[in-house]
Amino acid sequence: MSSQSMIQREKRALPIYPIKKQLIDFILHSPQRVVVVVGSTGSGKSTQLPQYLIDAKASIKRITVTQPRRVAAISLALRVAQERDTSLGQEVGYSVRFDAKVSKSTRIRYATDGIVIREALLDPFFHSDSIVIIDEAHERSVSTDLLFGFLKTALDKNPKLRVVVMSATIAATSFVRYFGAHAANTILSIKGRQYPIKHYFTLEAVKNYQETCISAVLQICKDYQSGDILVFMPGELEIRNVVAAIKNHCAKFGVLYESEGVDINRPDYFDGADSLEDDDRLSLGSLFSNKETIKPANGFTVQLPREASLIEVLPFYANLPTTEQMKVFSSTAENVRRVIVATNIAETSITVPNIRYVVDCGFVRKKQFHHTTGTSELITLPCSQASILQRSGRAGRLMEGECYHIYTHETYANLEPQDVPEIMLTDLMPVFLTIIAFGITNPVTYEFITDPPRQAKKAAIVKLSRMGCIQIKRTEDGIDNQSQVEPQLVLSHLGKEVVRFPTDPELAISILTAHKFGKKIVKEVVGVVALLSCDGVFVSSVDIETRDQSALARAQFYSLKGDHITLLNIWKAYCEESENKRTWCAKYYLSYKGLEYAKNIYRQLIDIYNSYCKTSRKEMGTETESPPCGLYTEMDDEDKVIFCILKGYISNVAKLSSDRRTYEGPSGECRIHPASCLKQNPNYVLYNEIVITSFAYMRTVSEINPAWVEMTV
């Protein structure tokens, strides 16, 4: 049988196929132009529905399918192009940051929601698309919620536009209510193809979920000879730790399989990885309730038989390069089983093939913004019940599966039913900046699916005003409309420039501030901004020896002025390295992939800045502002770089307390993060974010002159 015949047979076997005609009729011919479709991951809705629609109606010029993550957009486009036997970028394409494969002939396009939002600022009524499909709507990301609002506005202005909202969970009635008269009351459901899943919970709360997850994985590998394993971890560092520990153990028994090109930089060995052979550890049989089918191991020790399948261990998270992410979807060698350690990226956005076992730590990492203090923190939270249901469901796609929950059933029963929408946790300042740029003059009364607290809205407006990004809209006779209860707002000249940059508004302001100091400082600030805009520049480790080695290796880049100049030193050295950049990164425990991604960001931001310069020359007749004077002239180049960052993050200033150990910041008492190169405590510091662990720690910290704060006003 040919490959295309196999593909067609697979397509007809998908759960979506039996309701193909119903979907086409309802979406293309319903008087309501918004349709909600519910179907679990693996039902075929993301790949098949766009194909059904363009095949049914030749006049459809383009369907854009939004995705919350770039890996999903790329992998879906690859699959659909393969199914249609066409080259990627022709009939089927994708658009993600720094990469696009589309053409004038593209009729199905997968794109990240962030890309579609930026396009909407130029084409607010979506004239380039006949149909927009919002996929993974249940995730309720900020970008998805924003797109809902933009599409609701566009539906009033573009009578030809149709919208499909696709969700993996049944809690989809809120989408119907939101679109009101535009939406069909009937929600189309695709029956899933789910095999039975056995659920196992721990008998008691575990002290170290990473160790327990490793124990579960190794025991599964010992007791069952087939079936891939998917492990959920909250973040990249935990993934790297678990991957390294499992690899280390498999290597001892000669069953580790390394596919060509697998590289997550220098391995970060799990602290205590050798303790896997301690005899006093709990066995899987005694650890989990209702586990009569698993033979108890002798303590925590797992003697993997040498005739066992080879084991390939793969990380999977958003910041992993696309080439590494794609390995999760590729076929593996015979007699090789996979252990995939992932964040919630593997929860619903993509279907990881051949998973039979899921090991779930029960946690997720999110950034939470506190509008009362104006600070953000990265926190690790328990998952919701809905999220856990999605995770465990990965195990029952192709056969009966098993899910090992690394928490008690009582813990599960007390979890929140649904995830809190991201719009409730985020800083609304950049959200409102985008809304105003879209042409909506009163973001406070803007209708969200889930309405954020009014205080958070007000705080966002105050922050945008202080940053100088917005102004009161003037009437035709030049009078401010402040007399209204909610004044109409528009972007200021600065705000219009800030929205050009696809980065945090604070960082855009830093770049624009550098403009007054000339091109040299601009390039240096953009280099720092590029590193701040990507995660994972440093190769982290919880292993004490490796951590000390990495600190010693990177010491030559450290600056007494703080972390921002340290980043600048790393950036300069990386750009100047002309030989083997990979080897150079390994030497200094730096992420080659992270720095290469930063290079892409740098190029994009410099291009936008150069465009800004052309506009500035036309409007002001000069490339830079008036020559700096006063305290500016006393600054060296490094001071100027820090000052530019300060201009964007003027709210993130902390003063040393009288105890000379802690600082008083906007959110209260805090300390410099131990990973900072600042080992002395300056009187005043600038920081980029606060992370809450055992204490409130400032990350990416630099010393500042308190007089600079007055100069930013």
XYZ file of C-alpha atoms in Angstrom:
713
model
C 0.000 0.000 0.000
C 1.356 3.447 -0.946
C 2.054 6.073 1.695
C -0.797 8.247 0.408
C -3.198 5.292 0.602
C -2.092 4.726 4.181
C -2.637 8.395 4.995
C -6.130 8.375 3.512
C -7.014 5.282 5.524
C -5.725 6.951 8.697
C -7.793 10.071 7.959
C -10.980 8.042 7.554
C -10.296 6.317 10.874
C -10.186 9.602 12.817
C -13.111 10.373 15.175
C -13.922 13.560 13.224
C -14.592 11.736 9.935
C -18.177 10.498 10.655
C -19.429 14.086 11.139
C -17.512 15.590 8.201
C -20.658 16.586 6.265
C -22.359 17.996 9.360
C -19.331 20.164 10.119
C -19.103 21.490 6.559
C -22.814 22.331 6.362
C -22.937 23.964 9.764
C -19.787 26.058 9.432
C -20.211 27.189 5.818
C -23.983 27.589 5.634
C -25.209 28.484 9.113
C -26.705 32.000 9.347
C -24.585 32.451 12.459
C -20.957 33.000 11.516
C -19.360 31.676 14.717
C -19.391 27.940 15.422
C -17.957 26.178 18.480
C -16.494 22.686 18.019
C -15.472 20.463 20.945
C -13.181 17.501 20.430
C -10.397 15.906 22.427
C -6.757 15.973 21.386
C -6.247 13.326 18.710
C -9.770 13.601 17.277
C -8.421 15.140 14.065
C -10.094 18.527 14.389
C -6.899 20.566 13.970
C -5.699 18.780 10.833
C -8.918 17.691 9.126
C -11.427 20.503 9.588
C -9.490 23.106 7.541
C -9.114 20.545 4.753
C -12.818 19.697 4.785
C -13.683 23.363 4.401
C -11.343 24.327 1.534
C -12.250 21.145 -0.356
C -15.952 21.935 0.025
C -15.744 25.554 -1.115
C -13.296 26.672 -3.796
C -13.996 30.357 -3.150
C -12.343 30.218 0.281
C -9.196 32.283 -0.158
C -7.467 31.330 3.091
C -8.137 29.699 6.426
C -5.907 30.719 9.326
C -5.737 28.270 12.218
C -4.285 29.854 15.353
C -2.121 27.913 17.782
C -0.833 28.956 21.222
C 2.635 27.502 20.510
C 5.004 27.538 17.553
C 5.733 23.803 17.754
C 2.045 23.045 17.248
C 1.758 25.451 14.299
C 4.780 23.946 12.542
C 3.998 20.291 13.248
C 0.369 20.652 12.140
C 1.377 22.394 8.913
C 3.918 19.656 8.195
C 1.309 16.954 8.739
C -1.392 18.591 6.613
C 1.064 19.298 3.787
C 2.047 15.629 3.892
C -1.589 14.537 3.829
C -2.272 16.726 0.797
C 0.959 15.649 -0.903
C 2.115 19.230 -1.362
C 5.265 21.156 -0.575
C 5.161 23.079 2.677
C 4.640 26.760 1.921
C 2.438 26.219 -1.099
C -1.178 25.234 -0.421
C -0.367 24.656 3.250
C 1.953 26.838 5.314
C 2.721 28.315 8.702
C 3.691 31.635 10.297
C 5.614 31.795 13.563
C 8.105 34.287 14.937
C 11.328 34.318 12.866
C 9.978 31.686 10.508
C 7.250 31.554 7.902
C 6.525 29.240 5.016
C 3.623 30.779 3.125
C 2.933 32.025 -0.387
C 0.150 33.624 -2.397
C -1.202 30.135 -3.070
C -1.452 29.226 0.641
C -5.045 28.345 1.567
C -4.449 26.715 4.950
C -2.129 28.550 7.289
C -1.227 27.601 10.842
C -0.012 30.573 12.863
C 0.748 31.405 16.460
C -1.873 33.642 18.022
C 0.783 36.290 18.704
C 1.534 36.560 14.974
C -2.171 36.864 14.148
C -2.603 39.616 16.747
C 0.226 41.671 15.239
C -1.288 41.174 11.785
C -4.656 42.329 13.124
C -3.148 45.706 14.026
C -2.608 46.224 10.282
C -5.695 44.328 9.050
C -8.247 44.755 11.869
C -11.141 43.298 9.882
C -9.278 40.150 8.769
C -9.845 40.732 5.057
C -6.988 38.343 4.228
C -8.928 35.373 5.623
C -12.252 33.790 4.806
C -12.265 31.751 8.007
C -10.293 32.084 11.237
C -10.132 28.983 13.423
C -9.164 29.561 17.060
C -7.666 26.259 18.146
C -6.967 25.216 21.742
C -9.406 27.886 22.935
C -9.807 26.094 26.265
C -6.266 27.111 27.231
C -7.510 30.691 27.557
C -4.133 32.297 26.924
C -3.989 36.092 26.932
C -3.409 36.117 23.176
C -6.408 33.859 22.560
C -8.662 36.044 24.697
C -7.418 39.122 22.831
C -8.144 37.470 19.495
C -11.696 36.732 20.612
C -12.255 40.438 21.124
C -10.625 41.439 17.839
C -12.677 38.879 15.910
C -15.896 39.978 17.600
C -15.197 43.529 16.391
C -14.245 42.293 12.910
C -17.463 40.269 12.554
C -19.444 43.515 12.773
C -17.378 45.106 10.000
C -16.622 42.142 7.729
C -19.821 40.267 6.767
C -17.872 37.602 4.862
C -15.736 36.533 7.819
C -16.491 33.265 9.607
C -14.990 32.056 12.887
C -14.612 28.568 14.322
C -13.714 28.126 18.001
C -12.206 24.725 18.798
C -11.819 23.432 22.340
C -10.620 20.171 23.868
C -12.915 20.504 26.888
C -16.672 20.589 27.208
C -16.648 23.892 29.132
C -17.272 25.799 25.900
C -20.608 27.526 26.531
C -18.769 30.710 27.553
C -17.540 31.059 23.961
C -21.107 30.918 22.642
C -22.256 33.528 25.162
C -19.350 35.819 24.328
C -20.078 36.046 20.612
C -23.802 36.518 21.251
C -25.928 36.833 18.102
C -22.953 35.936 15.909
C -22.699 32.441 17.440
C -24.759 29.337 16.786
C -26.313 27.979 19.970
C -25.476 24.403 19.008
C -22.013 23.184 20.004
C -20.715 20.498 17.660
C -19.051 17.641 19.528
C -16.591 15.120 18.141
C -16.619 11.837 19.987
C -13.142 10.959 21.146
C -11.263 7.744 20.567
C -10.223 6.980 24.112
C -9.150 3.617 25.473
C -9.572 2.808 29.178
C -6.988 4.354 31.490
C -6.042 3.056 34.920
C -5.331 5.792 37.448
C -2.928 5.358 40.354
C -2.393 7.869 43.155
C 0.266 7.901 45.864
C -0.703 6.587 49.284
C 0.774 9.640 50.957
C 2.161 13.028 49.963
C 5.628 12.787 48.442
C 8.512 14.953 49.615
C 10.319 15.177 46.283
C 8.142 14.802 43.207
C 11.141 14.762 40.856
C 12.659 11.727 42.588
C 9.303 9.997 42.720
C 8.667 10.601 39.018
C 12.089 9.152 38.203
C 11.316 6.122 40.375
C 8.013 5.570 38.576
C 9.584 5.855 35.111
C 12.372 3.396 35.886
C 9.976 0.915 37.441
C 7.716 1.058 34.373
C 10.750 0.453 32.168
C 11.608 -2.595 34.291
C 8.156 -4.146 34.503
C 6.814 -3.412 31.022
C 8.827 -3.985 27.868
C 6.819 -1.747 25.523
C 4.919 1.505 25.499
C 6.332 5.019 25.523
C 6.196 7.135 28.672
C 5.194 10.798 28.963
C 6.299 12.638 32.104
C 4.892 16.049 33.029
C 7.120 18.559 34.827
C 6.422 22.244 35.604
C 9.429 23.789 33.862
C 12.622 23.505 31.866
C 14.985 23.115 34.819
C 12.995 20.224 36.282
C 12.851 18.613 32.839
C 16.598 18.828 32.427
C 17.138 17.355 35.889
C 14.795 14.422 35.290
C 16.110 13.750 31.769
C 19.687 13.675 33.041
C 18.849 11.397 35.967
C 17.006 8.859 33.799
C 19.781 8.958 31.187
C 22.368 8.449 33.894
C 20.575 5.410 35.250
C 19.923 3.868 31.825
C 23.559 4.347 30.854
C 24.644 2.314 33.890
C 22.732 -0.676 32.540
C 23.707 -0.149 28.916
C 20.171 0.545 27.694
C 20.471 4.246 26.872
C 19.675 5.128 23.259
C 20.884 8.472 21.874
C 19.435 9.496 18.528
C 21.704 11.527 16.288
C 21.774 15.205 17.110
C 20.068 14.986 20.494
C 21.698 17.759 22.468
C 20.382 19.680 25.441
C 23.778 21.249 25.996
C 25.759 20.027 28.963
C 23.763 17.478 31.002
C 22.523 18.781 34.336
C 22.775 15.835 36.667
C 19.989 15.493 39.160
C 21.190 16.264 42.678
C 21.353 12.870 44.288
C 21.016 10.873 41.065
C 23.298 8.205 42.542
C 20.802 7.768 45.376
C 18.617 5.804 42.961
C 20.325 2.737 44.409
C 19.524 3.519 48.045
C 17.784 0.504 49.565
C 15.423 2.491 51.769
C 13.452 4.044 48.906
C 9.797 3.156 48.371
C 9.036 0.682 45.617
C 6.421 1.499 43.005
C 4.270 -1.288 44.366
C 4.166 0.166 47.868
C 4.078 3.772 46.729
C 0.861 3.745 44.708
C -2.608 2.729 45.760
C -4.496 0.004 43.847
C -1.313 -1.157 42.157
C -1.855 -4.902 42.211
C -0.671 -5.285 38.610
C 2.824 -3.897 39.300
C 5.349 -6.160 40.936
C 7.084 -4.439 43.852
C 10.716 -3.691 43.211
C 13.419 -4.212 45.808
C 13.305 -0.752 47.322
C 14.033 2.146 45.000
C 16.661 0.110 43.156
C 15.591 -0.681 39.598
C 17.726 -3.337 37.912
C 16.988 -2.796 34.236
C 17.549 -6.070 32.343
C 20.165 -5.860 29.630
C 17.847 -7.546 27.129
C 15.305 -4.765 27.690
C 14.406 -2.272 25.009
C 16.800 0.580 24.553
C 15.483 3.762 26.124
C 15.573 7.158 24.437
C 14.983 10.111 26.759
C 13.765 13.338 25.150
C 13.010 16.758 26.661
C 10.054 18.714 25.329
C 9.373 22.341 26.234
C 8.540 25.598 24.481
C 12.064 27.051 24.370
C 13.602 23.921 22.913
C 14.671 24.527 19.289
C 12.217 23.326 16.666
C 14.590 20.643 15.371
C 14.769 19.118 18.848
C 11.010 19.394 19.384
C 10.300 17.590 16.116
C 12.133 14.490 17.369
C 9.169 13.782 19.614
C 7.000 13.254 16.515
C 9.486 11.271 14.418
C 9.492 7.486 14.254
C 12.054 5.748 16.404
C 14.264 2.747 15.795
C 12.971 -0.759 16.414
C 13.309 -2.020 19.992
C 13.580 1.548 21.318
C 11.065 2.954 23.791
C 10.820 6.642 24.508
C 10.587 8.580 27.723
C 9.428 12.116 26.940
C 9.695 14.664 29.739
C 7.537 17.693 28.964
C 5.842 20.783 30.296
C 2.119 21.344 29.757
C 2.998 21.947 26.090
C 2.205 18.221 25.673
C -1.112 18.532 27.486
C -3.409 19.436 24.601
C -1.639 21.426 21.883
C -0.029 18.427 20.255
C -0.513 14.683 20.131
C 2.610 12.787 21.132
C 2.404 9.374 19.413
C 2.623 5.925 21.031
C 2.172 7.050 24.642
C 0.939 4.299 26.945
C 2.079 5.573 30.337
C 1.776 9.038 31.856
C 3.633 10.118 34.985
C 2.237 13.410 36.270
C 3.902 15.534 38.947
C 0.694 17.580 39.318
C 2.282 21.022 38.993
C 2.417 23.790 36.415
C 4.523 26.957 36.301
C 2.860 30.298 35.626
C 3.759 33.937 35.815
C 1.466 35.876 38.119
C 1.233 39.654 38.189
C 0.180 41.567 41.299
C -1.458 44.796 40.181
C -1.405 46.235 43.702
C 2.407 46.178 43.812
C 3.143 46.205 40.085
C 5.392 43.156 40.341
C 5.418 39.751 38.675
C 6.455 36.454 40.113
C 7.030 33.046 38.585
C 5.165 30.529 40.693
C 4.691 26.782 40.651
C 1.037 25.929 41.183
C -0.994 22.729 41.502
C -2.785 21.827 38.279
C -6.550 21.990 37.946
C -8.650 18.838 37.700
C -9.367 19.655 34.043
C -5.655 19.919 33.319
C -4.934 16.597 35.015
C -7.702 14.975 32.990
C -6.053 16.219 29.803
C -2.640 14.952 30.915
C -3.842 11.491 31.835
C -5.770 11.296 28.564
C -2.485 11.216 26.625
C -2.089 7.597 27.771
C -5.201 6.181 26.124
C -4.935 7.239 22.501
C -3.765 3.997 20.877
C -4.326 1.351 23.546
C -5.228 0.892 27.193
C -3.056 3.178 29.277
C -1.952 3.927 32.799
C -1.449 7.225 34.605
C 0.693 7.562 37.721
C -0.329 10.625 39.715
C 2.506 11.746 42.002
C 0.036 13.004 44.618
C -2.778 11.552 46.677
C -6.367 11.147 45.553
C -7.374 13.520 48.340
C -5.073 16.166 46.848
C -6.696 15.663 43.457
C -10.213 15.946 44.914
C -9.364 19.328 46.453
C -7.956 20.889 43.273
C -9.744 23.653 41.378
C -12.037 22.261 38.644
C -10.679 24.573 35.899
C -7.521 26.585 35.292
C -7.682 30.287 36.036
C -7.660 32.148 32.678
C -4.287 33.754 32.039
C -5.921 37.174 31.664
C -6.615 37.071 35.421
C -2.935 36.516 36.249
C -1.190 38.808 33.794
C -0.091 42.421 33.703
C -2.804 44.171 31.691
C -0.480 46.993 30.646
C 0.792 45.344 27.415
C -2.694 43.941 26.793
C -4.254 47.397 26.964
C -1.485 48.850 24.813
C -2.403 46.326 22.099
C -6.127 46.990 22.514
C -5.636 50.743 22.132
C -3.374 50.143 19.115
C -6.233 48.094 17.620
C -8.355 51.254 17.764
C -10.414 50.631 20.896
C -10.318 53.875 22.854
C -11.776 52.643 26.149
C -9.997 49.460 27.223
C -11.424 49.646 30.753
C -14.891 48.813 29.412
C -13.530 46.343 26.840
C -15.485 43.091 26.953
C -13.344 40.088 27.879
C -14.686 36.542 28.137
C -13.572 36.629 31.764
C -13.453 40.172 33.030
C -10.279 41.068 34.978
C -10.598 43.034 38.237
C -11.333 46.706 37.683
C -8.368 47.623 39.897
C -6.066 45.694 37.553
C -7.488 47.628 34.601
C -6.988 50.963 36.315
C -3.432 50.012 37.281
C -2.662 49.215 33.636
C -3.953 52.607 32.482
C -1.941 54.398 35.172
C 1.213 52.521 34.179
C 0.752 53.252 30.463
C 0.174 56.900 31.270
C 3.301 57.120 33.440
C 5.312 55.458 30.693
C 4.028 58.095 28.279
C 2.504 55.553 25.885
C -1.070 56.874 25.879
C -2.878 60.187 25.945
C -6.411 61.511 26.190
C -8.101 61.651 22.798
C -8.827 65.213 21.716
C -12.040 66.242 20.037
C -12.080 67.986 16.666
C -11.936 71.382 18.381
C -8.820 70.303 20.304
C -10.490 69.824 23.697
C -9.597 66.819 25.866
C -12.576 64.568 26.566
C -11.713 64.128 30.250
C -15.206 65.204 31.223
C -16.440 61.744 30.250
C -16.728 59.107 32.977
C -14.248 56.954 31.049
C -12.081 59.208 28.842
C -11.178 57.958 25.394
C -7.542 56.994 25.015
C -5.197 56.847 22.038
C -1.539 56.034 21.591
C 0.932 58.842 22.102
C 3.834 59.295 19.694
C 5.944 57.129 22.021
C 3.184 54.526 22.242
C 3.025 54.240 18.454
C 6.754 53.539 18.382
C 6.588 51.066 21.277
C 3.953 48.864 19.597
C 6.265 48.407 16.623
C 8.527 46.223 18.753
C 7.383 42.616 19.382
C 8.717 42.612 22.927
C 7.705 43.814 26.365
C 6.830 47.545 26.255
C 9.428 48.210 28.956
C 12.162 46.770 26.752
C 10.919 48.725 23.741
C 11.215 51.911 25.798
C 14.766 50.904 26.736
C 15.663 50.657 23.041
C 14.026 53.969 22.202
C 15.812 55.625 25.140
C 19.136 54.392 23.761
C 18.372 56.349 20.590
C 19.545 59.555 22.286
C 22.980 58.040 22.977
C 23.702 56.960 19.406
C 24.045 53.715 17.500
C 26.746 52.111 19.663
C 24.595 52.226 22.785
C 21.530 51.186 20.778
C 23.278 48.024 19.598
C 24.408 47.202 23.121
C 20.972 47.801 24.630
C 19.331 45.705 21.912
C 21.824 42.923 22.681
C 20.814 42.974 26.346
C 17.129 43.175 25.394
C 17.521 40.157 23.105
C 18.968 38.082 25.942
C 16.256 39.265 28.335
C 13.598 38.324 25.772
C 14.545 34.661 25.592
C 14.712 32.030 28.303
C 17.499 29.593 28.892
C 20.696 31.484 28.069
C 22.430 29.916 31.052
C 22.749 26.155 31.401
C 21.406 25.568 34.901
C 22.146 22.741 37.291
C 21.183 21.680 40.787
C 24.318 19.556 41.024
C 26.624 21.505 43.338
C 29.876 20.575 41.597
C 28.543 21.405 38.132
C 26.992 24.606 39.424
C 30.304 25.724 40.924
C 32.149 24.856 37.715
C 29.716 26.874 35.613
C 29.982 29.883 37.935
C 33.769 29.732 37.766
C 33.739 29.419 33.977
C 31.421 32.410 33.548
C 33.227 34.581 36.103
C 35.221 36.348 33.384
C 31.997 37.926 32.115
C 30.863 39.192 35.509
C 30.577 42.927 36.002
C 30.735 44.745 39.324
C 27.844 46.852 38.030
C 25.527 43.876 37.865
C 23.741 41.360 35.709
C 22.756 43.571 32.765
C 26.372 44.371 31.929
C 27.244 40.718 32.528
C 24.673 39.841 29.868
C 26.189 42.471 27.594
C 29.662 40.982 28.086
C 28.354 37.525 27.206
C 26.584 38.896 24.139
C 29.687 40.684 22.876
C 31.908 37.660 23.436
C 29.448 35.366 21.670
C 29.176 37.666 18.663
C 32.970 37.975 18.465
C 33.525 34.206 18.612
C 34.432 33.277 15.047
C 35.317 29.602 15.400
C 33.039 26.981 16.938
C 30.233 28.733 18.810
C 28.850 25.441 20.148
C 32.173 24.549 21.744
C 32.478 28.072 23.109
C 29.022 27.816 24.709
C 29.837 24.439 26.250
C 33.038 25.879 27.728
C 31.120 28.622 29.536
C 27.982 26.594 30.342
C 25.856 28.738 28.049
C 23.006 27.618 25.819
C 23.959 27.711 22.154
C 20.312 27.427 21.198
C 19.312 30.232 23.546
C 21.996 32.548 22.174
C 21.100 31.719 18.579
C 17.463 32.526 19.352
C 18.621 35.800 20.921
C 20.499 36.551 17.710
C 17.229 36.242 15.768
C 15.544 38.601 18.212
C 18.453 41.039 17.921
C 18.223 41.142 14.123
C 14.483 41.686 14.200
C 14.703 44.492 16.770
C 17.563 46.214 14.929
C 15.538 46.116 11.696
C 12.595 47.723 13.482
C 14.889 50.300 15.078
C 16.382 51.192 11.681
C 12.852 51.698 10.372
C 12.212 53.950 13.367
C 15.347 55.954 12.503
C 14.086 56.565 8.972
C 10.803 57.828 10.360
C 12.641 59.993 12.897
C 14.775 61.595 10.202
C 11.679 62.437 8.194
C 9.796 63.838 11.173
C 12.640 65.533 13.080
C 15.347 65.946 10.464
C 17.920 64.174 12.652
C 18.860 60.660 13.612
C 19.304 61.314 17.327
C 17.752 63.619 19.850
C 19.539 66.641 21.325
C 23.031 65.741 22.602
C 22.859 64.504 26.217
C 24.021 66.952 28.851
C 24.283 67.249 32.655
C 24.554 63.902 34.453
C 24.401 62.096 31.121
C 27.914 63.285 30.323
C 29.229 61.719 33.533
C 28.029 58.258 32.503
C 30.312 55.759 30.847
C 28.876 53.449 28.181
C 27.933 50.753 30.682
C 26.070 53.303 32.811
C 24.167 54.417 29.724
C 23.068 50.855 29.010
C 21.832 50.402 32.584
C 20.101 53.791 32.455
C 18.229 52.762 29.304
C 17.003 49.577 31.006
C 16.027 51.647 34.047
C 13.956 53.950 31.856
C 11.792 50.995 30.856
C 11.665 49.416 34.316
C 11.453 52.554 36.436
C 8.977 50.836 38.787
C 11.471 48.072 39.554
C 13.805 49.939 41.898
C 14.709 48.745 45.392
C 16.577 50.441 48.250
C 18.896 48.670 50.681
C 17.355 48.303 54.138
C 19.064 49.328 57.352
C 19.985 45.699 58.045
C 22.220 45.857 54.921
C 20.935 42.421 53.824
C 17.456 42.957 52.443
C 15.867 45.537 50.165
C 12.638 47.480 50.218
C 10.939 47.297 46.855
C 7.458 48.144 45.547
C 6.154 44.776 46.742
C 7.886 44.811 50.121
C 10.981 43.089 51.439
C 13.182 41.274 48.929
C 16.730 40.073 48.338
C 19.141 39.808 45.437
C 18.898 36.343 43.879
C 21.857 34.087 44.767
C 22.530 33.555 41.039
C 23.232 37.269 40.545
C 26.817 38.354 39.983
C 26.226 41.191 42.487
C 27.807 39.789 45.640
C 27.893 43.127 47.485
C 24.673 44.914 48.335
C 24.577 48.357 46.637
C 22.347 51.044 48.124
C 20.017 51.153 45.105
C 19.340 48.480 42.501
C 17.261 47.902 39.393
C 15.760 44.452 38.798
C 13.774 42.842 35.997
C 11.502 40.550 37.977
C 10.830 39.094 41.405
C 10.649 35.342 41.912
C 9.035 33.940 45.031
C 10.577 30.752 46.442
C 11.517 30.568 50.112
C 11.869 34.363 49.908
C 11.191 37.173 47.437
C 14.253 37.324 45.193
C 15.119 39.985 42.621
C 16.450 38.539 39.369
C 18.679 40.262 36.790
C 19.889 43.021 39.104
C 22.173 46.027 38.544
C 23.443 48.834 40.722
C 22.037 52.275 39.894
C 22.743 55.858 40.848
C 19.630 57.169 42.665
C 19.962 60.415 40.705
C 19.157 58.459 37.546
C 15.648 57.801 38.823
C 14.903 61.531 38.771
C 16.362 61.761 35.256
C 13.875 59.203 33.912
C 10.858 61.307 34.841
